[in-house]
Tab-separated table of C-alpha atoms in Angstrom:
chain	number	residue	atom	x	y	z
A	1003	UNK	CA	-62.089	-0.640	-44.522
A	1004	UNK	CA	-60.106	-0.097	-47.443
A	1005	UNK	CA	-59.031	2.779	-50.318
A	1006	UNK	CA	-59.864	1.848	-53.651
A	1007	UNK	CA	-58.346	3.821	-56.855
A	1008	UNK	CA	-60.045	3.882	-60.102
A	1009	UNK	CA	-56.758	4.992	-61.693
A	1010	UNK	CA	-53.561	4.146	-60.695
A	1011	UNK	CA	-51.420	6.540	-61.606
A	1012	UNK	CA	-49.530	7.909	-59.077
A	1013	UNK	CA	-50.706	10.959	-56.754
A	1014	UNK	CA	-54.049	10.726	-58.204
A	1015	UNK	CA	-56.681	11.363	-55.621
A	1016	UNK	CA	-59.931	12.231	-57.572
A	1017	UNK	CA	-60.878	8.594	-57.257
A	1018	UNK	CA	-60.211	8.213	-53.614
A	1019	UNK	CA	-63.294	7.007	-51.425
A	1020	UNK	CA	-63.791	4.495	-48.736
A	1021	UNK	CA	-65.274	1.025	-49.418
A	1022	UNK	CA	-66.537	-0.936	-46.865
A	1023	UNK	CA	-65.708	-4.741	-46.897
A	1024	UNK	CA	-68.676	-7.182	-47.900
A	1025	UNK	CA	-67.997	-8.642	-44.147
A	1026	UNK	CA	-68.297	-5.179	-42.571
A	1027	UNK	CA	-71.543	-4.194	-44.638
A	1028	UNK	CA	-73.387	-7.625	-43.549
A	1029	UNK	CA	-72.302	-6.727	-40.188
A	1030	UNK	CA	-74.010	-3.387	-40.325
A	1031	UNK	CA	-76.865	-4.521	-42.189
A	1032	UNK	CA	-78.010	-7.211	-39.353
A	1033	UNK	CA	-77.891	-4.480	-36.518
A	1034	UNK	CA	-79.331	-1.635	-38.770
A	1035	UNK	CA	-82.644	-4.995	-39.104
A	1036	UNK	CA	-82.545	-5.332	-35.394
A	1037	UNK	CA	-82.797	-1.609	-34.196
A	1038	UNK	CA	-85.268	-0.216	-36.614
A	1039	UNK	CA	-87.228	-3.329	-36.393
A	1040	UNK	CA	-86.706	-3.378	-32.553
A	1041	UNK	CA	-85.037	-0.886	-30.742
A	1042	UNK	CA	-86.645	1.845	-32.272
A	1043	UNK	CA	-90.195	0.979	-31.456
A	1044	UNK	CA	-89.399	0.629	-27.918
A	1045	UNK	CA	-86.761	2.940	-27.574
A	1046	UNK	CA	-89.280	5.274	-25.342
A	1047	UNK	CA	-89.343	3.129	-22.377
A	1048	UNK	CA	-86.333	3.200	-21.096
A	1049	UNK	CA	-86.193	6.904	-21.213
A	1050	UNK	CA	-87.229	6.533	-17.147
A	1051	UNK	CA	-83.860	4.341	-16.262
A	1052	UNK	CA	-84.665	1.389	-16.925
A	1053	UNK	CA	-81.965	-0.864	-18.258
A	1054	UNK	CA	-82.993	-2.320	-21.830
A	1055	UNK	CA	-81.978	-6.044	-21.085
A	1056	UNK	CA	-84.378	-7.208	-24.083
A	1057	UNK	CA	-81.878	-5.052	-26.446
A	1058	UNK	CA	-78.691	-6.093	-24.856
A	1059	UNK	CA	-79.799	-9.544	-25.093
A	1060	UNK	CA	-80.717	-9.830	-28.479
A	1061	UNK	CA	-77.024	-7.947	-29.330
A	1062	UNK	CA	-75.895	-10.871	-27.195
A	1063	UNK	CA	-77.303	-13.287	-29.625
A	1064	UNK	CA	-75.405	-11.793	-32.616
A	1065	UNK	CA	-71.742	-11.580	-31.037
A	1066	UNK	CA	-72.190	-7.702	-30.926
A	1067	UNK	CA	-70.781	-7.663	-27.188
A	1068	UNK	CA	-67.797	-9.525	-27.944
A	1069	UNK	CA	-66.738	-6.942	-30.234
A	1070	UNK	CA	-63.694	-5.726	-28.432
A	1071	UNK	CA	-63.424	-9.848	-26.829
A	1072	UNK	CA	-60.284	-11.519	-28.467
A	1073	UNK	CA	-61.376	-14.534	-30.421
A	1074	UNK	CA	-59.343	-16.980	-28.256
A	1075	UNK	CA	-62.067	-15.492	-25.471
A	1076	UNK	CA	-65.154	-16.402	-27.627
A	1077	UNK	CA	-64.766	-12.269	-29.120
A	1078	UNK	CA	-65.420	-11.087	-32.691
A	1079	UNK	CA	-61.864	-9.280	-31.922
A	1080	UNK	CA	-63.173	-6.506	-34.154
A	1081	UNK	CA	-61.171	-3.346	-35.056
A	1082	UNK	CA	-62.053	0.540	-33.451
A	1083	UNK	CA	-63.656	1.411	-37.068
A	1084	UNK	CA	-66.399	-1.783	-36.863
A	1085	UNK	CA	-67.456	-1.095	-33.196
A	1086	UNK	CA	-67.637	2.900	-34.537
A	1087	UNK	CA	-69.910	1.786	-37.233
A	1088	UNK	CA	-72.022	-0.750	-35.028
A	1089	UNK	CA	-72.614	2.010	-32.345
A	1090	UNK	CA	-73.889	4.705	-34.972
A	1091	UNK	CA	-76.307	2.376	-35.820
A	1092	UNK	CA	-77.676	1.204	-32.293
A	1093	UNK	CA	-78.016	5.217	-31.757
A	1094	UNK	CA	-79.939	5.506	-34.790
A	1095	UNK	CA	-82.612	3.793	-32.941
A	1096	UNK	CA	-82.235	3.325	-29.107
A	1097	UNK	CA	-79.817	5.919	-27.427
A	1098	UNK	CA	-79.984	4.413	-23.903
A	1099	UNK	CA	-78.892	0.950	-25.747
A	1100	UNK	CA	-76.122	2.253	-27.392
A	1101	UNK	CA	-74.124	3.679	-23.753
A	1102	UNK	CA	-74.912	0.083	-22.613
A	1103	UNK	CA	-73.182	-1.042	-25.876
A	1104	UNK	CA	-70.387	1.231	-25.289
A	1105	UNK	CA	-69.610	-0.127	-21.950
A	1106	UNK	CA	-69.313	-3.239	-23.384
A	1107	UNK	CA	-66.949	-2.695	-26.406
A	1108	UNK	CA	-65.175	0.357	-25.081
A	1109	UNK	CA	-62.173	0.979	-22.827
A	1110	UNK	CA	-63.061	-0.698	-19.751
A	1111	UNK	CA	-63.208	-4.371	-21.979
A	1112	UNK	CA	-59.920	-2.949	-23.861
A	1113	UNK	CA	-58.091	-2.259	-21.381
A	1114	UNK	CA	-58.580	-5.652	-20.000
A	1115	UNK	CA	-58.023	-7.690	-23.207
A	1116	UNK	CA	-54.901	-5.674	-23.484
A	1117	UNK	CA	-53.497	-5.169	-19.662
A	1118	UNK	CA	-55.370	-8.132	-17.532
A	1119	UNK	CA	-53.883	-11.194	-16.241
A	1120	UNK	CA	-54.443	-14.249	-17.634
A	1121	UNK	CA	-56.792	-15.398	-14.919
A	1122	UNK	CA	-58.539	-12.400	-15.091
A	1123	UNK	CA	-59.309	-12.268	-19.056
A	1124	UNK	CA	-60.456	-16.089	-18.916
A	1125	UNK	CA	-62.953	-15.186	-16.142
A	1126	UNK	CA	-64.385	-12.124	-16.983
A	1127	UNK	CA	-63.942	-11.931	-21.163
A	1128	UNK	CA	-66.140	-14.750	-21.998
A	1129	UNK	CA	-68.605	-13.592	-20.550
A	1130	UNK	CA	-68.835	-10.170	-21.665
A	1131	UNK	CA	-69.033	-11.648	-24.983
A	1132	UNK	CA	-71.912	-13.463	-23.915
A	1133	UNK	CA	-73.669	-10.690	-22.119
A	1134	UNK	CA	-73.584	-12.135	-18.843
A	1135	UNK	CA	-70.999	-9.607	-17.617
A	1136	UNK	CA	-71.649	-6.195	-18.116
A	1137	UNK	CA	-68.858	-3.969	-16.261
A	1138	UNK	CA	-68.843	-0.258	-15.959
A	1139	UNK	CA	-65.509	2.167	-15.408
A	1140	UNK	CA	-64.887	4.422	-12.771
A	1141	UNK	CA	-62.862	7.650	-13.700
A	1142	UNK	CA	-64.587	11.118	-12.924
A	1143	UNK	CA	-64.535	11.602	-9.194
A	1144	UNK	CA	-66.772	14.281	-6.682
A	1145	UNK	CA	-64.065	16.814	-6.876
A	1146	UNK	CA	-62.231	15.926	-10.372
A	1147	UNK	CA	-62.805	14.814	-13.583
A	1148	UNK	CA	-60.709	15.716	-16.238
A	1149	UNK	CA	-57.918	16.559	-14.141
A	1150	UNK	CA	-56.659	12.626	-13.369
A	1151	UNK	CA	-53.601	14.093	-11.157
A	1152	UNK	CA	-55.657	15.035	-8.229
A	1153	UNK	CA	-57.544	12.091	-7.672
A	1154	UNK	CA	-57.945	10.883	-4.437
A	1155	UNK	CA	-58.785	7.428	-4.699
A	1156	UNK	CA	-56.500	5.145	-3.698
A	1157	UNK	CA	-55.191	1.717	-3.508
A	1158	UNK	CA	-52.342	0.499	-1.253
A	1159	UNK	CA	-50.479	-2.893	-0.743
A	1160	UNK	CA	-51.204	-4.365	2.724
A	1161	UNK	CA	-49.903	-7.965	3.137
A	1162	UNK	CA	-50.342	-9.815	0.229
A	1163	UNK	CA	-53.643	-8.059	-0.617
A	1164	UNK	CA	-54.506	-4.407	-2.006
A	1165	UNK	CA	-56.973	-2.141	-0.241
A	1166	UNK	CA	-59.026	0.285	-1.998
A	1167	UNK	CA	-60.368	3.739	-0.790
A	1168	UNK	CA	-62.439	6.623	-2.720
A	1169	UNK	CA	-65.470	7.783	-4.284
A	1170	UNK	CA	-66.595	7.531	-7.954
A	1171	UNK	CA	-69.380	9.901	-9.454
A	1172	UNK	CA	-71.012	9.896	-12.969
A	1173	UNK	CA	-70.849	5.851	-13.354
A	1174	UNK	CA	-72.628	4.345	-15.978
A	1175	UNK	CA	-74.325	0.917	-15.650
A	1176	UNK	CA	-73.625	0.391	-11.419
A	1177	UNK	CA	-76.516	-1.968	-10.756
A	1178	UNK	CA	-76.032	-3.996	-13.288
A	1179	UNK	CA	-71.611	-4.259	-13.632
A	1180	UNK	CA	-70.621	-7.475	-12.575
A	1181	UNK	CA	-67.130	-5.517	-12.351
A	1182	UNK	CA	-65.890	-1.843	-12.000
A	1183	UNK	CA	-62.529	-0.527	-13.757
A	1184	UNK	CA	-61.276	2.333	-11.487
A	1185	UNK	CA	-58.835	4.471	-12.120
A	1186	UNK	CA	-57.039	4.956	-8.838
A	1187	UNK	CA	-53.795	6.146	-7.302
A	1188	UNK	CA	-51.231	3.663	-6.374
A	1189	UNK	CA	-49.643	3.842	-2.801
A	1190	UNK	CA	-50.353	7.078	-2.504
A	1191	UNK	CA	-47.925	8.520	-5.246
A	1192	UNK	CA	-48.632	11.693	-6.369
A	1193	UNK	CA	-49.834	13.657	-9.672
A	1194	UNK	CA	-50.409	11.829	-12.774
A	1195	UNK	CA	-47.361	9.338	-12.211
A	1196	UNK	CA	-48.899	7.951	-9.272
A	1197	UNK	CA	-52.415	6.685	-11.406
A	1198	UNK	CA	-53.170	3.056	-12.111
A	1199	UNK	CA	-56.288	0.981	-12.111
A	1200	UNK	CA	-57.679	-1.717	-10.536
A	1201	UNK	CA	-60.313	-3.996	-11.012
A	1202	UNK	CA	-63.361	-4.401	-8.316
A	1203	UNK	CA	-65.856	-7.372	-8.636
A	1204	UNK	CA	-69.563	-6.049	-7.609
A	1205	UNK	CA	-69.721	-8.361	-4.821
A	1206	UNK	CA	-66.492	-6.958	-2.669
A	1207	UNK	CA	-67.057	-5.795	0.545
A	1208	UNK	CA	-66.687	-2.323	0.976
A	1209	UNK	CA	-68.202	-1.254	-2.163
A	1210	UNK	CA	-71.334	0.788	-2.265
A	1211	UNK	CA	-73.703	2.591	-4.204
A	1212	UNK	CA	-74.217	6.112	-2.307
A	1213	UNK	CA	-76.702	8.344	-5.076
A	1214	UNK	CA	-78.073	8.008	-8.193
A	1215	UNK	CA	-79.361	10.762	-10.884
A	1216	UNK	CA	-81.124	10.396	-13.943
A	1217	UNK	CA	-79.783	11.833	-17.099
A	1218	UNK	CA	-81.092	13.994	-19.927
A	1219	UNK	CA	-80.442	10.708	-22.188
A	1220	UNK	CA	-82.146	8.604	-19.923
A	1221	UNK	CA	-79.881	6.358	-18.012
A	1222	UNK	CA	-78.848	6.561	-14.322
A	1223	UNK	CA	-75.203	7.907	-13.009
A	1224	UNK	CA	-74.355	6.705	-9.510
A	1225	UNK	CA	-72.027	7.625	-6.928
A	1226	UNK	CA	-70.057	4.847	-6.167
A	1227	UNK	CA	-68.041	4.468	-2.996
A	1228	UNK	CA	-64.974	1.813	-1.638
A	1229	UNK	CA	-64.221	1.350	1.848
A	1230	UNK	CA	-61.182	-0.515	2.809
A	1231	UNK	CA	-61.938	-2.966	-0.269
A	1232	UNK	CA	-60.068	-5.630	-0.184
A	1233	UNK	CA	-58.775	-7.140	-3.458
A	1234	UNK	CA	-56.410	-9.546	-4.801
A	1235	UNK	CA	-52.944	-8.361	-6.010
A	1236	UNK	CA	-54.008	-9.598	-9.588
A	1237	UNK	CA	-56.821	-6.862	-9.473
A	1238	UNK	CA	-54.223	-4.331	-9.850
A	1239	UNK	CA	-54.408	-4.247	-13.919
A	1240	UNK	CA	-51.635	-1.166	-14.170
A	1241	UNK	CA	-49.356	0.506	-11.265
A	1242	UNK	CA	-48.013	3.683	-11.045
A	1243	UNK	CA	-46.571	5.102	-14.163
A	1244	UNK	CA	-49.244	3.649	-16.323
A	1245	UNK	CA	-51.523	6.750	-17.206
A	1246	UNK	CA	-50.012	6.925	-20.855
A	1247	UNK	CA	-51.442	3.324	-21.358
A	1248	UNK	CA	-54.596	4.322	-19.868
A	1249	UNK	CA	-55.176	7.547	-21.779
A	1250	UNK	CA	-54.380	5.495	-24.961
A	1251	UNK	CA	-56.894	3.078	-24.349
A	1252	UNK	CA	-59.146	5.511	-22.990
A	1253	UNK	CA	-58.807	7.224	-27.097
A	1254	UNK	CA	-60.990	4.603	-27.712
A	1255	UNK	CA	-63.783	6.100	-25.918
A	1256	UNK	CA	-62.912	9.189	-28.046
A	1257	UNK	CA	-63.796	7.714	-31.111
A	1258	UNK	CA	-66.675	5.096	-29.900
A	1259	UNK	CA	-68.650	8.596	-28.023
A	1260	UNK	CA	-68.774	10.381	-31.537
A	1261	UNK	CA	-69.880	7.156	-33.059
A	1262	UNK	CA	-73.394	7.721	-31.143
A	1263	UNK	CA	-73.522	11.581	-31.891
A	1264	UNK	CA	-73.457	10.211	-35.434
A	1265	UNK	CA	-75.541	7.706	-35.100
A	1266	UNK	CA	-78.012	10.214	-33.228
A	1267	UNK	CA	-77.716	12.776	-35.836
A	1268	UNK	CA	-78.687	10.540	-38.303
A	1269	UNK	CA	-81.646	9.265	-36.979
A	1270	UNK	CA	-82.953	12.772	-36.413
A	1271	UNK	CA	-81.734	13.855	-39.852
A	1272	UNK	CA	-84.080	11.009	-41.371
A	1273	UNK	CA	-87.127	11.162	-38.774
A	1274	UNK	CA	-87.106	15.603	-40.202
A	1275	UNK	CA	-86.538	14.588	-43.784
A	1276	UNK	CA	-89.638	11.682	-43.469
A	1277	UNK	CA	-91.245	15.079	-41.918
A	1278	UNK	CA	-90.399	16.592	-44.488
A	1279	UNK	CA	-91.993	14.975	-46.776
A	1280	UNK	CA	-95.525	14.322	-45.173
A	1281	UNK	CA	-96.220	17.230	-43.638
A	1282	UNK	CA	-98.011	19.865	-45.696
A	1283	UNK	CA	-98.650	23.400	-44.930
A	1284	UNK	CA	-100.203	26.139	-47.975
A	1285	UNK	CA	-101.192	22.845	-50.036
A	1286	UNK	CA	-97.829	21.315	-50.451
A	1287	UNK	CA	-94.872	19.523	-48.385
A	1288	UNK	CA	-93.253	21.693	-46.250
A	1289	UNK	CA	-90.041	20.292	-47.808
A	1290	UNK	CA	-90.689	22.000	-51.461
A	1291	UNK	CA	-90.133	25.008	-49.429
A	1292	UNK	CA	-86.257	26.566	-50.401
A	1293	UNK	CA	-86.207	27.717	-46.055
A	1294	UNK	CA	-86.512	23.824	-45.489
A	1295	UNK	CA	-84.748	22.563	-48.155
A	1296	UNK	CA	-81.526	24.560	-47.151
A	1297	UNK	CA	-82.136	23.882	-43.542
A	1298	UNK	CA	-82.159	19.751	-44.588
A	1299	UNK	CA	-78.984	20.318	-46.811
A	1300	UNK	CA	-77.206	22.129	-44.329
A	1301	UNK	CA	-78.086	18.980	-41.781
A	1302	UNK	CA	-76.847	16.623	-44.516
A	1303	UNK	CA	-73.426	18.528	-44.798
A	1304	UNK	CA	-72.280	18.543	-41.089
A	1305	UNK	CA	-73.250	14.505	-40.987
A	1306	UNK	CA	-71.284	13.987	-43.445
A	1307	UNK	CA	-68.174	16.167	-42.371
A	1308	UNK	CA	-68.187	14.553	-39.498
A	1309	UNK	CA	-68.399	11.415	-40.419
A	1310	UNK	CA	-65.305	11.888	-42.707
A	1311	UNK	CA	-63.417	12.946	-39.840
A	1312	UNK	CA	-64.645	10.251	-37.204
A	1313	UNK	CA	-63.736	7.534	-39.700
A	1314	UNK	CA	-60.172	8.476	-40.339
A	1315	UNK	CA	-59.716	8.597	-37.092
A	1316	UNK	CA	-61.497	5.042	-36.462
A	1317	UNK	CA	-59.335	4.010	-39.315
A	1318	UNK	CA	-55.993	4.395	-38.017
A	1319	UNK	CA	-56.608	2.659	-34.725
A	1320	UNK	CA	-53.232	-0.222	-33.871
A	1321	UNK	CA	-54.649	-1.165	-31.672
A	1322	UNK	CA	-55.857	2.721	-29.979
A	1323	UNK	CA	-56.513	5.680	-32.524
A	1324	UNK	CA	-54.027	8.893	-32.798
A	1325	UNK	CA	-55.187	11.405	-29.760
A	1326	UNK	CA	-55.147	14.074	-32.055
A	1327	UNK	CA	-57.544	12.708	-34.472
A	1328	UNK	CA	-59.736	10.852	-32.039
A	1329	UNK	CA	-60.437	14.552	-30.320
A	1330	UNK	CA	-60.999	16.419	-33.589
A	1331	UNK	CA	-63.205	13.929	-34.786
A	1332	UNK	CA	-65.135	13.961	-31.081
A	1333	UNK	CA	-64.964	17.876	-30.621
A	1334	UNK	CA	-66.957	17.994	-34.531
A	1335	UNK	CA	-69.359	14.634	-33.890
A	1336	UNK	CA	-70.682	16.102	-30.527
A	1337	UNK	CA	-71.169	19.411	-31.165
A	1338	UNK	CA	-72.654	18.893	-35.055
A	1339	UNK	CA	-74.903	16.544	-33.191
A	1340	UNK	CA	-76.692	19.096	-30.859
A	1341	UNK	CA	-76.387	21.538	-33.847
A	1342	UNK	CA	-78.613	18.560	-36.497
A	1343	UNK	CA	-81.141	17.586	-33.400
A	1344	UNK	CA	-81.757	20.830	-32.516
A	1345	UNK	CA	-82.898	22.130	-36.594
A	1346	UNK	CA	-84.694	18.423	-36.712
A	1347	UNK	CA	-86.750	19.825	-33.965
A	1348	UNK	CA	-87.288	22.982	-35.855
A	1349	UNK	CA	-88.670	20.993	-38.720
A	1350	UNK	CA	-91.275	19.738	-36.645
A	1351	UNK	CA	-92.505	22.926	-35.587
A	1352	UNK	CA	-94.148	22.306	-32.079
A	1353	UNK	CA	-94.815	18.732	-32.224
A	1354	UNK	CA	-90.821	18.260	-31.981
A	1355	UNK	CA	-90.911	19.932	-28.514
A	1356	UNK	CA	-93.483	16.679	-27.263
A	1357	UNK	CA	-91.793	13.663	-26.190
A	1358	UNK	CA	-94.161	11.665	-28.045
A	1359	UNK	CA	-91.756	12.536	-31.399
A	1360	UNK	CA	-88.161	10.686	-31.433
A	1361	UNK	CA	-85.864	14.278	-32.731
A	1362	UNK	CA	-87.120	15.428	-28.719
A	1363	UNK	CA	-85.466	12.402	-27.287
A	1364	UNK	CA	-82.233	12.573	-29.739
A	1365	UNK	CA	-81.784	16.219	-28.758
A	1366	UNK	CA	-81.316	15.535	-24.720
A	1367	UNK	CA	-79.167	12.435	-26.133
A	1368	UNK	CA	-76.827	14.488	-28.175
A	1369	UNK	CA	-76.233	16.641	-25.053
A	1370	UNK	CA	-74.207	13.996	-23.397
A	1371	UNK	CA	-71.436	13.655	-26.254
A	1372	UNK	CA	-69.439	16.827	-25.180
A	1373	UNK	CA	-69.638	16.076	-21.709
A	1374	UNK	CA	-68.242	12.391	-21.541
A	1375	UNK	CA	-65.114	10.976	-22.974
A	1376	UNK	CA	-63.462	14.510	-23.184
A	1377	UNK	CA	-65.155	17.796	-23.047
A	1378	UNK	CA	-64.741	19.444	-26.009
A	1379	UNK	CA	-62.587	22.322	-23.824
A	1380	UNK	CA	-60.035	19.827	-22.716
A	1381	UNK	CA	-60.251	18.319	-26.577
A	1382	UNK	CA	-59.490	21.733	-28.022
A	1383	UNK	CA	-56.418	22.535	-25.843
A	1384	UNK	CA	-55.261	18.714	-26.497
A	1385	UNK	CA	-55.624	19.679	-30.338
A	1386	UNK	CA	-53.648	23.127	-30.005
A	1387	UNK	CA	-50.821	21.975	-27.946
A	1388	UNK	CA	-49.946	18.876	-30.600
A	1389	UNK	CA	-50.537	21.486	-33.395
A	1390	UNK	CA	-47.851	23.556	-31.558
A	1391	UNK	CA	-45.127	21.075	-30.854
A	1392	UNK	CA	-44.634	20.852	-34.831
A	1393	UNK	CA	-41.771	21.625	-36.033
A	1394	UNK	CA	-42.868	22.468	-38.897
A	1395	UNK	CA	-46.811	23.257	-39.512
A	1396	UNK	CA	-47.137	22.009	-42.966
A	1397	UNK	CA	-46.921	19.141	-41.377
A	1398	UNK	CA	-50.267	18.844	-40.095
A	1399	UNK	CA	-51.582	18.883	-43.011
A	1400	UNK	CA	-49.902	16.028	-44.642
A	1401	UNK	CA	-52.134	13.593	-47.267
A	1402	UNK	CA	-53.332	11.375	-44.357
A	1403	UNK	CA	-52.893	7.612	-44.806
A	1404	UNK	CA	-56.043	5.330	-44.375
């Protein structure tokens, strides 16, 4: 993404817009093909759990998983702002497809392009790229989520090997990971300072799947439990002292979750305004009504505030976004997004309270953004304690740089 100026004197700013390269529009054009000529139509049937393979597949074919894959791994090595744009579109269409996209591009593939051993990225990467290794991470546990310091799982050094103990809840994609990144405690060190990670192949003894639920969205969370796992010392991806890194990766997420609020959003927003326009009521469309015009302008405003917000934040990614904007932009993109699916419903009247209409699906979708990632209560005291270390509070409100 770049700035363009149509004048170049200095300061000016009325000319000031974001242009999309041509490589970055063709890349958006051939998934924005695929899902409304794919996804979309079939989107419905994996509202029950069931994994869309035929979708992940075909994104297979086109690279799209080997988005956050280094190129010397058989990756596109693609930037936060392309994966955001790639995920709003998959959400347009197919929710359920887009989470299985995230877990592919997001922090768990990050954090080992960025942290892993050599032996470990040259077994694992390529095929992520290729879709035959799908891996899930493991942060929220029974008794804590977003408070990392008091987790209890934990993985100790025991001749030559590590050994891993603990529960995981709320995992995405646990049948079908060929590997798990957990977020675990180190040798028993305490509080925050004592968090690492480690990664678990599917196949290690020890490792089981205790529950599952099925979500609003559509997918399955598990329970995930590991049992005196043992693990190669390699498997330990960051020791004690590493929860900065891992939060900074993990900003990634912050900015990638929004992307599918946006992307859902959307979707709705165009499914109301085609509405809109067919559906007539007192011998006209119910859209030449002022009540439904405002209500589609008003729909149109938040997506585009917040997509102003989420791509600043994409933009400024080296390689992980700023915390500060990556939560503003995800507080905004998840809650506009239960705010636009919830008046695209309205503009259906009673037939967007049937699941046989797509804005009923998007609405249980859009729950999920403020709930994973972040909740938009930990985002908004993450926002007002940076906003309070200023020194000075004009600060924040600098000309930001693109």
């Amino acid at each position: 993404m770049q700035a363009t100026h149509a004048s170049e004197q200095a300061g000016s700013l009325s000319n000031f817009h974001f242009k999309l390269s041509a490589e970055q529009r063709r890349l958006v054009g051939d998934v924005r093909a695929v899902v409304q000529g794919e996804f979309k139509p079939r989107g419905e049937q994996f509202m029950n759990g069931a994994f869309p393979w035929p979708n992940i597949r075909k994104l297979a074919e086109m690279g799209i998983l080997g988005m956050a894959v280094p190129k010397a791994y058989g990756g596109m090595e693609l930037g936060v702002f392309e994966t955001a744009l790639v995920l709003e579109e998959i959400a347009k269409g197919c929710y359920v497809t887009a989470m299985a996209v995230l877990g592919e591009v997001g922090t768990q593939t990050r954090i080992i392009a960025t942290y892993a051993p050599e032996s470990i990225k040259q077994r694992l990467l390529p095929g992520v790229a290729k879709g035959e290794h799908l891996l899930s991470i493991c942060m929220t546990e029974p008794h804590a989520g977003t408070d990392v310091g008091a987790y209890k799982t934990n993985v100790f050094r025991k001749a030559g090997k590590l050994v891993l103990n603990g529960a995981k809840s709320l995992v995405s994609r646990a049948e079908e990971a060929s590997a798990f990144v957990v977020f675990s405690r180190v040798d028993g060190q305490p509080g925050g300072e004592g968090i690492g990670c480690v990664l678990v192949d599917r196949n290690t003894v020890g490792l089981s799947h205790k529950s599952r639920s099925h979500s609003m969205g559509g997918e399955y969370l598990h329970t995930i439990e590991f049992e005196n796992c043992e693990l190669a010392e390699e498997n330990l991806l960051l020791g004690p002292g590493s929860l900065k890194k891992l939060l900074s990766a993990f900003n990634t997420q912050r900015c990638l979750n929004p992307a599918i609020s946006l992307g859902i959003s959307e979707g709705a927003f165009a499914e109301a305004l085609s509405y809109a326009r067919s559906r007539k009521a007192f011998g006209r469309s119910i859209g030449e009504f002022q009540g439904m015009r405002w209500k589609l302008a008003d729909m149109w405003r938040e997506i585009e505030a917040a997509r102003g917000l989420l791509y600043r934040a994409c933009a400024g990614a080296n390689p992980f976004p700023d915390p500060l904007l990556a939560a503003t932009a995800k507080i905004y993109c998840n809650e506009m997004s239960v705010r636009v699916t919830s008046e695209a419903i309205q503009v259906f009247g009673g037939y967007g309270f049937t699941d046989e209409y797509l804005v009923s699906r998007m609405y249980r979708a859009a729950r999920y953004g403020s709930l994973g990632g972040g909740t938009s209560e930990t985002l908004r005291d993450l926002v007002g304690k940076r906003l309070m270390s200023s020194d000075n509070p004009q600060d924040v409100f600098d000309l930001p740089d693109f």
